């Protein structure tokens, strides 16, 4: 797909930068019209200004991925502005790792709401338009955690495994009948603010060694997103599994 002038919704975790910002910049600089969505307006407006200064086009729509009504409004506003949607990148995610015995159930619920329900809501909101167009692309950011457990990751790994399997189910349902591609992006350790949500002291101590290695940059994930989006219509990139060279 040639992404020039294509309308791509990018769900950004909170109002952080990281993968969402890098993807917005990369895609907009290659001609896409990007729709930026998160809960905080100030950071999104800063990103919009940066994109416009570079000659790109962006629309800001505030939304909470855990609320279906917000995601419906996000798509409605996108359709009002641009008339269609060509792709969505479901990037919102939380990673408050903890050992199950510590029973941080509030954090479990937040992960399920954002990491799983957020993806479901994003897909549900955009899918009628993609089916009507009989084309489009859904990109879900999963993780290497979908394949392997690591200390404190029981719930987090479960959420990412759910995203991966949901993506595969979507692909089998949508690609042959409607021409809608579905891709699961599965990074290893990325230099983002995900670890800032960890409150379990036992986990923080165990992660100190991992933080010493050279992690992936958000731009590395963006390149995988761009690769998946720009393949010919006959090609569906099912999964992109990306690891830092230093990570075992």
PDB file of C-alpha atoms in Angstrom, residues 45-238:
ATOM      1  CA  UNK A  45      -0.952  19.132  20.286  1.00  0.00           C
ATOM      2  CA  UNK A  46       2.835  19.432  20.621  1.00  0.00           C
ATOM      3  CA  UNK A  47       3.245  16.421  18.354  1.00  0.00           C
ATOM      4  CA  UNK A  48       0.712  17.840  15.882  1.00  0.00           C
ATOM      5  CA  UNK A  49       2.696  21.106  15.705  1.00  0.00           C
ATOM      6  CA  UNK A  50       5.930  19.200  15.107  1.00  0.00           C
ATOM      7  CA  UNK A  51       4.335  17.209  12.298  1.00  0.00           C
ATOM      8  CA  UNK A  52       2.875  20.314  10.672  1.00  0.00           C
ATOM      9  CA  UNK A  53       6.207  22.167  10.874  1.00  0.00           C
ATOM     10  CA  UNK A  54       7.724  19.282   8.932  1.00  0.00           C
ATOM     11  CA  UNK A  55       5.037  19.589   6.271  1.00  0.00           C
ATOM     12  CA  UNK A  56       2.792  16.762   7.470  1.00  0.00           C
ATOM     13  CA  UNK A  57      -0.874  16.648   8.416  1.00  0.00           C
ATOM     14  CA  UNK A  58      -2.327  15.536  11.740  1.00  0.00           C
ATOM     15  CA  UNK A  59      -5.640  15.541  13.588  1.00  0.00           C
ATOM     16  CA  UNK A  60      -5.859  15.333  17.398  1.00  0.00           C
ATOM     17  CA  UNK A  61      -8.763  13.464  19.001  1.00  0.00           C
ATOM     18  CA  UNK A  62      -8.810  12.864  22.758  1.00  0.00           C
ATOM     19  CA  UNK A  63      -9.970   9.363  23.696  1.00  0.00           C
ATOM     20  CA  UNK A  64      -9.638   6.708  26.384  1.00  0.00           C
ATOM     21  CA  UNK A  65      -9.167   3.282  24.789  1.00  0.00           C
ATOM     22  CA  UNK A  66     -10.970   1.582  27.680  1.00  0.00           C
ATOM     23  CA  UNK A  67     -14.202   3.392  26.754  1.00  0.00           C
ATOM     24  CA  UNK A  68     -16.004   2.142  23.659  1.00  0.00           C
ATOM     25  CA  UNK A  69     -17.906   5.405  23.293  1.00  0.00           C
ATOM     26  CA  UNK A  70     -14.589   7.301  23.104  1.00  0.00           C
ATOM     27  CA  UNK A  71     -13.278   5.041  20.369  1.00  0.00           C
ATOM     28  CA  UNK A  72     -16.484   5.434  18.392  1.00  0.00           C
ATOM     29  CA  UNK A  73     -16.167   9.221  18.672  1.00  0.00           C
ATOM     30  CA  UNK A  74     -12.539   8.947  17.546  1.00  0.00           C
ATOM     31  CA  UNK A  75     -13.543   7.176  14.356  1.00  0.00           C
ATOM     32  CA  UNK A  76     -16.546   9.482  13.827  1.00  0.00           C
ATOM     33  CA  UNK A  77     -14.323  12.583  14.040  1.00  0.00           C
ATOM     34  CA  UNK A  78     -11.821  10.979  11.679  1.00  0.00           C
ATOM     35  CA  UNK A  79     -14.581  10.301   9.169  1.00  0.00           C
ATOM     36  CA  UNK A  80     -15.900  13.856   9.541  1.00  0.00           C
ATOM     37  CA  UNK A  81     -12.445  15.267   8.804  1.00  0.00           C
ATOM     38  CA  UNK A  82     -11.174  12.886   6.135  1.00  0.00           C
ATOM     39  CA  UNK A  83     -14.151  10.838   4.954  1.00  0.00           C
ATOM     40  CA  UNK A  84     -12.502   7.470   5.525  1.00  0.00           C
ATOM     41  CA  UNK A  85      -9.961   5.433   7.515  1.00  0.00           C
ATOM     42  CA  UNK A  86      -7.337   3.218   5.928  1.00  0.00           C
ATOM     43  CA  UNK A  87      -5.499   1.829   8.958  1.00  0.00           C
ATOM     44  CA  UNK A  88      -5.326   1.811  12.745  1.00  0.00           C
ATOM     45  CA  UNK A  89      -2.331   1.215  14.999  1.00  0.00           C
ATOM     46  CA  UNK A  90      -3.437  -0.035  18.416  1.00  0.00           C
ATOM     47  CA  UNK A  91      -0.413   0.951  20.463  1.00  0.00           C
ATOM     48  CA  UNK A  92      -1.806   1.730  23.935  1.00  0.00           C
ATOM     49  CA  UNK A  93      -0.384  -0.518  26.638  1.00  0.00           C
ATOM     50  CA  UNK A  94       0.608  -0.788  30.295  1.00  0.00           C
ATOM     51  CA  UNK A  95       3.258  -2.992  31.917  1.00  0.00           C
ATOM     52  CA  UNK A  96       3.044  -2.793  35.747  1.00  0.00           C
ATOM     53  CA  UNK A  97       4.845  -6.092  36.310  1.00  0.00           C
ATOM     54  CA  UNK A  98       4.368  -7.806  39.668  1.00  0.00           C
ATOM     55  CA  UNK A  99       4.489 -11.243  41.233  1.00  0.00           C
ATOM     56  CA  UNK A 100       1.042 -12.782  41.457  1.00  0.00           C
ATOM     57  CA  UNK A 101       1.481 -13.486  45.189  1.00  0.00           C
ATOM     58  CA  UNK A 102       1.555  -9.737  45.826  1.00  0.00           C
ATOM     59  CA  UNK A 103      -2.055  -9.522  44.586  1.00  0.00           C
ATOM     60  CA  UNK A 104      -1.865  -6.158  42.851  1.00  0.00           C
ATOM     61  CA  UNK A 105      -5.326  -6.797  41.457  1.00  0.00           C
ATOM     62  CA  UNK A 106      -6.009  -3.151  40.603  1.00  0.00           C
ATOM     63  CA  UNK A 107      -2.975  -3.230  38.293  1.00  0.00           C
ATOM     64  CA  UNK A 108      -4.141  -6.510  36.752  1.00  0.00           C
ATOM     65  CA  UNK A 109      -7.494  -4.956  35.908  1.00  0.00           C
ATOM     66  CA  UNK A 110      -5.884  -1.876  34.360  1.00  0.00           C
ATOM     67  CA  UNK A 111      -3.678  -4.062  32.155  1.00  0.00           C
ATOM     68  CA  UNK A 112      -6.632  -6.114  30.975  1.00  0.00           C
ATOM     69  CA  UNK A 113      -8.658  -2.949  30.315  1.00  0.00           C
ATOM     70  CA  UNK A 114      -5.925  -1.164  28.338  1.00  0.00           C
ATOM     71  CA  UNK A 115      -3.916  -3.997  26.779  1.00  0.00           C
ATOM     72  CA  UNK A 116      -6.837  -6.211  25.733  1.00  0.00           C
ATOM     73  CA  UNK A 117     -10.097  -4.254  25.864  1.00  0.00           C
ATOM     74  CA  UNK A 118      -8.375  -1.208  24.386  1.00  0.00           C
ATOM     75  CA  UNK A 119      -7.397  -3.206  21.304  1.00  0.00           C
ATOM     76  CA  UNK A 120     -10.872  -4.738  21.038  1.00  0.00           C
ATOM     77  CA  UNK A 121     -12.480  -1.304  21.278  1.00  0.00           C
ATOM     78  CA  UNK A 122     -10.195   0.186  18.636  1.00  0.00           C
ATOM     79  CA  UNK A 123     -10.897  -2.659  16.228  1.00  0.00           C
ATOM     80  CA  UNK A 124     -14.654  -2.597  16.874  1.00  0.00           C
ATOM     81  CA  UNK A 125     -14.811   1.139  16.211  1.00  0.00           C
ATOM     82  CA  UNK A 126     -12.915   1.102  12.924  1.00  0.00           C
ATOM     83  CA  UNK A 127     -13.976  -2.245  11.490  1.00  0.00           C
ATOM     84  CA  UNK A 128     -17.316  -1.208   9.896  1.00  0.00           C
ATOM     85  CA  UNK A 129     -15.472   1.381   7.784  1.00  0.00           C
ATOM     86  CA  UNK A 130     -12.744  -1.059   6.731  1.00  0.00           C
ATOM     87  CA  UNK A 131     -15.310  -3.740   5.829  1.00  0.00           C
ATOM     88  CA  UNK A 132     -17.329  -1.219   3.834  1.00  0.00           C
ATOM     89  CA  UNK A 133     -14.178  -0.213   1.933  1.00  0.00           C
ATOM     90  CA  UNK A 134     -13.092  -3.848   1.549  1.00  0.00           C
ATOM     91  CA  UNK A 135      -9.536  -2.819   2.335  1.00  0.00           C
ATOM     92  CA  UNK A 136      -7.415  -1.535   5.201  1.00  0.00           C
ATOM     93  CA  UNK A 137      -4.875  -2.549   7.784  1.00  0.00           C
ATOM     94  CA  UNK A 138      -5.080  -3.241  11.520  1.00  0.00           C
ATOM     95  CA  UNK A 139      -1.773  -3.206  13.389  1.00  0.00           C
ATOM     96  CA  UNK A 140      -1.738  -4.354  17.005  1.00  0.00           C
ATOM     97  CA  UNK A 141       1.322  -3.871  19.190  1.00  0.00           C
ATOM     98  CA  UNK A 142       1.826  -7.119  21.078  1.00  0.00           C
ATOM     99  CA  UNK A 143       5.170  -8.194  22.571  1.00  0.00           C
ATOM    100  CA  UNK A 144       7.764 -10.935  22.804  1.00  0.00           C
ATOM    101  CA  UNK A 145       5.914 -11.518  26.092  1.00  0.00           C
ATOM    102  CA  UNK A 146       3.247 -13.258  24.009  1.00  0.00           C
ATOM    103  CA  UNK A 147       5.728 -16.128  23.599  1.00  0.00           C
ATOM    104  CA  UNK A 148       7.829 -16.135  26.753  1.00  0.00           C
ATOM    105  CA  UNK A 149       7.278 -15.527  30.450  1.00  0.00           C
ATOM    106  CA  UNK A 150       9.593 -13.324  32.472  1.00  0.00           C
ATOM    107  CA  UNK A 151       9.577 -12.575  36.231  1.00  0.00           C
ATOM    108  CA  UNK A 152       6.479 -10.686  37.277  1.00  0.00           C
ATOM    109  CA  UNK A 153       4.948 -10.963  33.843  1.00  0.00           C
ATOM    110  CA  UNK A 154       2.176 -13.512  34.401  1.00  0.00           C
ATOM    111  CA  UNK A 155      -0.670 -11.066  33.771  1.00  0.00           C
ATOM    112  CA  UNK A 156       1.203  -8.849  31.310  1.00  0.00           C
ATOM    113  CA  UNK A 157       2.301 -11.850  29.220  1.00  0.00           C
ATOM    114  CA  UNK A 158      -1.275 -13.131  29.242  1.00  0.00           C
ATOM    115  CA  UNK A 159      -2.557  -9.817  27.862  1.00  0.00           C
ATOM    116  CA  UNK A 160       0.008  -9.762  25.077  1.00  0.00           C
ATOM    117  CA  UNK A 161      -0.676 -13.405  24.182  1.00  0.00           C
ATOM    118  CA  UNK A 162      -4.335 -12.418  23.906  1.00  0.00           C
ATOM    119  CA  UNK A 163      -3.468  -9.577  21.521  1.00  0.00           C
ATOM    120  CA  UNK A 164      -1.375 -11.900  19.349  1.00  0.00           C
ATOM    121  CA  UNK A 165      -4.063 -14.573  19.116  1.00  0.00           C
ATOM    122  CA  UNK A 166      -6.817 -11.998  18.562  1.00  0.00           C
ATOM    123  CA  UNK A 167      -4.742 -10.593  15.696  1.00  0.00           C
ATOM    124  CA  UNK A 168      -4.420 -14.014  14.090  1.00  0.00           C
ATOM    125  CA  UNK A 169      -8.140 -14.666  14.434  1.00  0.00           C
ATOM    126  CA  UNK A 170      -8.868 -11.277  12.875  1.00  0.00           C
ATOM    127  CA  UNK A 171      -6.542 -11.987   9.965  1.00  0.00           C
ATOM    128  CA  UNK A 172      -8.198 -15.295   9.176  1.00  0.00           C
ATOM    129  CA  UNK A 173     -11.671 -13.733   9.332  1.00  0.00           C
ATOM    130  CA  UNK A 174     -10.948 -10.500   7.496  1.00  0.00           C
ATOM    131  CA  UNK A 175      -8.090 -10.892   5.020  1.00  0.00           C
ATOM    132  CA  UNK A 176      -9.570 -13.495   2.624  1.00  0.00           C
ATOM    133  CA  UNK A 177     -13.104 -12.047   2.552  1.00  0.00           C
ATOM    134  CA  UNK A 178     -12.557  -8.302   2.866  1.00  0.00           C
ATOM    135  CA  UNK A 179      -8.931  -7.699   1.906  1.00  0.00           C
ATOM    136  CA  UNK A 180      -8.165  -6.258   5.357  1.00  0.00           C
ATOM    137  CA  UNK A 181      -4.615  -6.984   6.515  1.00  0.00           C
ATOM    138  CA  UNK A 182      -3.824  -7.628  10.178  1.00  0.00           C
ATOM    139  CA  UNK A 183      -0.347  -7.501  11.717  1.00  0.00           C
ATOM    140  CA  UNK A 184       0.885  -8.251  15.220  1.00  0.00           C
ATOM    141  CA  UNK A 185       4.108  -6.378  16.073  1.00  0.00           C
ATOM    142  CA  UNK A 186       6.021  -8.197  18.819  1.00  0.00           C
ATOM    143  CA  UNK A 187       9.038  -6.301  20.204  1.00  0.00           C
ATOM    144  CA  UNK A 188      11.495  -7.335  22.851  1.00  0.00           C
ATOM    145  CA  UNK A 189      12.821  -4.692  25.250  1.00  0.00           C
ATOM    146  CA  UNK A 190      12.214  -1.179  23.918  1.00  0.00           C
ATOM    147  CA  UNK A 191      13.521   2.047  25.459  1.00  0.00           C
ATOM    148  CA  UNK A 192      10.107   3.471  26.425  1.00  0.00           C
ATOM    149  CA  UNK A 193       8.431   4.607  29.633  1.00  0.00           C
ATOM    150  CA  UNK A 194       6.554   1.309  30.118  1.00  0.00           C
ATOM    151  CA  UNK A 195       8.674   0.378  33.123  1.00  0.00           C
ATOM    152  CA  UNK A 196       7.674   3.589  34.895  1.00  0.00           C
ATOM    153  CA  UNK A 197       4.368   1.941  35.840  1.00  0.00           C
ATOM    154  CA  UNK A 198       6.008  -0.837  37.891  1.00  0.00           C
ATOM    155  CA  UNK A 199       5.369  -0.526  41.641  1.00  0.00           C
ATOM    156  CA  UNK A 200       6.518  -3.974  42.794  1.00  0.00           C
ATOM    157  CA  UNK A 201       9.925  -3.489  44.452  1.00  0.00           C
ATOM    158  CA  UNK A 202      10.813  -7.181  43.959  1.00  0.00           C
ATOM    159  CA  UNK A 203      10.459  -6.737  40.205  1.00  0.00           C
ATOM    160  CA  UNK A 204      12.351  -3.458  39.988  1.00  0.00           C
ATOM    161  CA  UNK A 205      15.410  -5.137  41.495  1.00  0.00           C
ATOM    162  CA  UNK A 206      15.304  -7.977  38.973  1.00  0.00           C
ATOM    163  CA  UNK A 207      14.970  -5.606  36.018  1.00  0.00           C
ATOM    164  CA  UNK A 208      18.034  -3.550  36.850  1.00  0.00           C
ATOM    165  CA  UNK A 209      20.336  -5.875  34.885  1.00  0.00           C
ATOM    166  CA  UNK A 210      18.132  -5.823  31.796  1.00  0.00           C
ATOM    167  CA  UNK A 211      18.104  -2.036  31.812  1.00  0.00           C
ATOM    168  CA  UNK A 212      21.881  -2.019  31.372  1.00  0.00           C
ATOM    169  CA  UNK A 213      21.674  -3.545  27.900  1.00  0.00           C
ATOM    170  CA  UNK A 214      21.129  -1.639  24.669  1.00  0.00           C
ATOM    171  CA  UNK A 215      17.398  -1.796  24.008  1.00  0.00           C
ATOM    172  CA  UNK A 216      15.456  -1.277  20.822  1.00  0.00           C
ATOM    173  CA  UNK A 217      14.581   2.318  19.956  1.00  0.00           C
ATOM    174  CA  UNK A 218      10.961   3.305  19.240  1.00  0.00           C
ATOM    175  CA  UNK A 219      12.065   4.071  15.687  1.00  0.00           C
ATOM    176  CA  UNK A 220      12.994   0.398  15.231  1.00  0.00           C
ATOM    177  CA  UNK A 221       9.388  -0.574  15.865  1.00  0.00           C
ATOM    178  CA  UNK A 222       8.207   2.194  13.560  1.00  0.00           C
ATOM    179  CA  UNK A 223      10.263   0.727  10.717  1.00  0.00           C
ATOM    180  CA  UNK A 224       8.479  -2.602  11.213  1.00  0.00           C
ATOM    181  CA  UNK A 225       5.103  -0.835  11.173  1.00  0.00           C
ATOM    182  CA  UNK A 226       6.019   1.006   7.974  1.00  0.00           C
ATOM    183  CA  UNK A 227       7.227  -2.228   6.351  1.00  0.00           C
ATOM    184  CA  UNK A 228       3.967  -4.004   7.160  1.00  0.00           C
ATOM    185  CA  UNK A 229       1.828  -1.109   5.929  1.00  0.00           C
ATOM    186  CA  UNK A 230       3.593  -0.670   2.600  1.00  0.00           C
ATOM    187  CA  UNK A 231       3.431  -4.224   1.268  1.00  0.00           C
ATOM    188  CA  UNK A 232       1.422  -5.004  -1.900  1.00  0.00           C
ATOM    189  CA  UNK A 233      -2.246  -5.894  -1.366  1.00  0.00           C
ATOM    190  CA  UNK A 234      -1.448  -9.569  -2.004  1.00  0.00           C
ATOM    191  CA  UNK A 235       0.845  -9.630   1.059  1.00  0.00           C
ATOM    192  CA  UNK A 236      -0.160  -9.852   4.725  1.00  0.00           C
ATOM    193  CA  UNK A 237       2.645  -9.588   7.273  1.00  0.00           C
ATOM    194  CA  UNK A 238       1.192 -11.719  10.073  1.00  0.00           C
TER     195      UNK A 238
END
